[in-house]
PDB file of C-alpha atoms in Angstrom:
ATOM      1  CA  MET A 520     -26.508  -3.364  17.251  1.00 63.00           C
ATOM      2  CA  ALA A 521     -26.799  -2.656  21.283  1.00 79.00           C
ATOM      3  CA  THR A 522     -24.515  -5.146  22.731  1.00 75.00           C
ATOM      4  CA  LEU A 523     -22.066  -2.657  20.112  1.00 74.00           C
ATOM      5  CA  SER A 524     -22.227   0.297  21.958  1.00 81.00           C
ATOM      6  CA  LYS A 525     -22.724  -0.441  24.378  1.00 82.00           C
ATOM      7  CA  THR A 526     -19.565  -1.984  24.308  1.00 76.00           C
ATOM      8  CA  GLU A 527     -18.351   0.952  21.587  1.00 75.00           C
ATOM      9  CA  SER A 528     -19.674   3.264  24.566  1.00 78.00           C
ATOM     10  CA  GLY A 529     -18.164   1.671  27.392  1.00 77.00           C
ATOM     11  CA  SER A 530     -20.480   0.167  29.567  1.00 84.00           C
ATOM     12  CA  ARG A 531     -20.337  -3.364  28.758  1.00 83.00           C
ATOM     13  CA  GLN A 532     -16.430  -4.939  29.075  1.00 84.00           C
ATOM     14  CA  VAL A 533     -15.907  -7.982  26.318  1.00 84.00           C
ATOM     15  CA  SER A 534     -14.449 -11.717  26.644  1.00 88.00           C
ATOM     16  CA  ALA A 535     -11.793 -12.478  25.832  1.00 88.00           C
ATOM     17  CA  GLU A 536     -13.400 -14.402  24.349  1.00 92.00           C
ATOM     18  CA  GLU A 537     -15.762 -12.254  22.047  1.00 90.00           C
ATOM     19  CA  ILE A 538     -12.568 -10.465  20.971  1.00 89.00           C
ATOM     20  CA  PRO A 539     -12.395 -13.462  18.040  1.00 92.00           C
ATOM     21  CA  ILE A 540     -15.602 -12.889  17.064  1.00 91.00           C
ATOM     22  CA  LEU A 541     -15.311  -8.918  17.402  1.00 89.00           C
ATOM     23  CA  ALA A 542     -12.665  -8.930  14.297  1.00 91.00           C
ATOM     24  CA  LEU A 543     -14.405 -11.349  11.748  1.00 93.00           C
ATOM     25  CA  VAL A 544     -18.149  -9.519  12.627  1.00 90.00           C
ATOM     26  CA  LEU A 545     -16.126  -6.059  12.199  1.00 88.00           C
ATOM     27  CA  ASN A 546     -13.814  -7.455  10.217  1.00 93.00           C
ATOM     28  CA  ALA A 547     -10.004  -5.762  12.296  1.00 89.00           C
ATOM     29  CA  ARG A 548      -7.785  -7.704  12.935  1.00 88.00           C
ATOM     30  CA  PRO A 549      -8.274  -8.714  17.251  1.00 88.00           C
ATOM     31  CA  ASN A 550      -4.724  -6.215  17.063  1.00 85.00           C
ATOM     32  CA  ARG A 551      -6.739  -3.412  16.033  1.00 83.00           C
ATOM     33  CA  ILE A 552      -9.525  -4.489  18.631  1.00 81.00           C
ATOM     34  CA  LEU A 553      -7.182  -4.776  21.455  1.00 79.00           C
ATOM     35  CA  ILE A 554      -4.781  -1.873  21.246  1.00 77.00           C
ATOM     36  CA  GLY A 555      -7.349   0.759  18.706  1.00 70.00           C
ATOM     37  CA  VAL A 556      -6.778   3.594  16.580  1.00 66.00           C
ATOM     38  CA  LEU A 557      -4.770   6.731  18.260  1.00 60.00           C
ATOM     39  CA  SER A 558      -4.878   9.801  16.235  1.00 54.00           C
ATOM     40  CA  THR A 559      -0.136  10.226  15.906  1.00 61.00           C
ATOM     41  CA  ASP A 560       2.136   6.944  16.455  1.00 58.00           C
ATOM     42  CA  SER A 561       3.410   9.191  18.902  1.00 64.00           C
ATOM     43  CA  ASP A 562      -0.210   9.552  21.527  1.00 78.00           C
ATOM     44  CA  THR A 563       0.864   7.231  23.834  1.00 80.00           C
ATOM     45  CA  LEU A 564      -0.989   3.358  25.394  1.00 77.00           C
ATOM     46  CA  ILE A 565      -1.766   2.831  28.259  1.00 74.00           C
ATOM     47  CA  LEU A 566      -2.878  -0.863  27.736  1.00 71.00           C
ATOM     48  CA  SER A 567      -3.049  -1.308  32.111  1.00 73.00           C
ATOM     49  CA  ASP A 568      -2.354  -0.781  35.211  1.00 74.00           C
ATOM     50  CA  HIS A 569       0.054  -2.629  35.199  1.00 74.00           C
ATOM     51  CA  VAL A 570       2.033  -1.730  31.193  1.00 72.00           C
ATOM     52  CA  ALA A 571       4.513   1.789  31.528  1.00 73.00           C
ATOM     53  CA  SER A 572       2.476   4.069  29.417  1.00 78.00           C
ATOM     54  CA  ARG A 573       4.018   3.428  26.034  1.00 79.00           C
ATOM     55  CA  PRO A 574       4.555   5.254  22.522  1.00 80.00           C
ATOM     56  CA  VAL A 575       1.474   3.493  19.591  1.00 80.00           C
ATOM     57  CA  ASP A 576       3.659   2.261  17.377  1.00 81.00           C
ATOM     58  CA  ARG A 577       5.923   0.911  19.948  1.00 80.00           C
ATOM     59  CA  MET A 578       2.174  -1.120  21.676  1.00 81.00           C
ATOM     60  CA  TRP A 579       2.118  -2.260  18.165  1.00 82.00           C
ATOM     61  CA  SER A 580       5.843  -3.658  17.357  1.00 84.00           C
ATOM     62  CA  TRP A 581       5.186  -5.229  20.770  1.00 84.00           C
ATOM     63  CA  ALA A 582       1.378  -6.653  19.457  1.00 84.00           C
ATOM     64  CA  GLU A 583       2.613  -8.044  16.118  1.00 87.00           C
ATOM     65  CA  GLY A 584       5.419 -10.206  18.107  1.00 90.00           C
ATOM     66  CA  LYS A 585       8.602  -8.352  16.476  1.00 91.00           C
ATOM     67  CA  PHE A 586       9.529  -8.103  20.523  1.00 84.00           C
ATOM     68  CA  PRO A 587       8.487  -8.109  24.730  1.00 83.00           C
ATOM     69  CA  LEU A 588       8.408  -6.342  26.810  1.00 76.00           C
ATOM     70  CA  THR A 589      10.946  -6.160  29.016  1.00 74.00           C
ATOM     71  CA  ALA A 590      10.868  -6.104  32.839  1.00 69.00           C
ATOM     72  CA  SER A 591      11.655  -2.323  33.373  1.00 69.00           C
ATOM     73  CA  GLU A 592       8.655  -1.860  31.226  1.00 64.00           C
ATOM     74  CA  TYR A 593       6.168  -2.358  33.884  1.00 62.00           C
ATOM     75  CA  THR A 594       5.059  -0.820  36.144  1.00 59.00           C
ATOM     76  CA  GLY A 595       4.985  -1.326  40.407  1.00 51.00           C
ATOM     77  CA  ASP A 596       7.142  -3.097  43.279  1.00 44.00           C
ATOM     78  CA  SER A 597       7.049  -6.910  41.835  1.00 43.00           C
ATOM     79  CA  GLY A 598       8.155  -6.253  38.210  1.00 41.00           C
ATOM     80  CA  ARG A 599       5.631  -7.462  36.411  1.00 42.00           C
ATOM     81  CA  SER A 600       1.737  -8.154  34.907  1.00 40.00           C
TER      82      SER A 600
END
């Protein structure tokens, strides 16, 4: 449980290989671990430094494969993540 506490507090990062394991242990979808839960759909989420902040409901739709992110949704000069 110490590892999970460190992960929750942000003092330990989770690798891509650990996400499905955490999902199984916590009985959660991998998307829930990656995106998390915010209080309302009007809240915004910063997915990374290269993707502009977007409403949570839009990011959930993207994570569920309902549509791709467009180049205009990326930040920086290159237009790529």
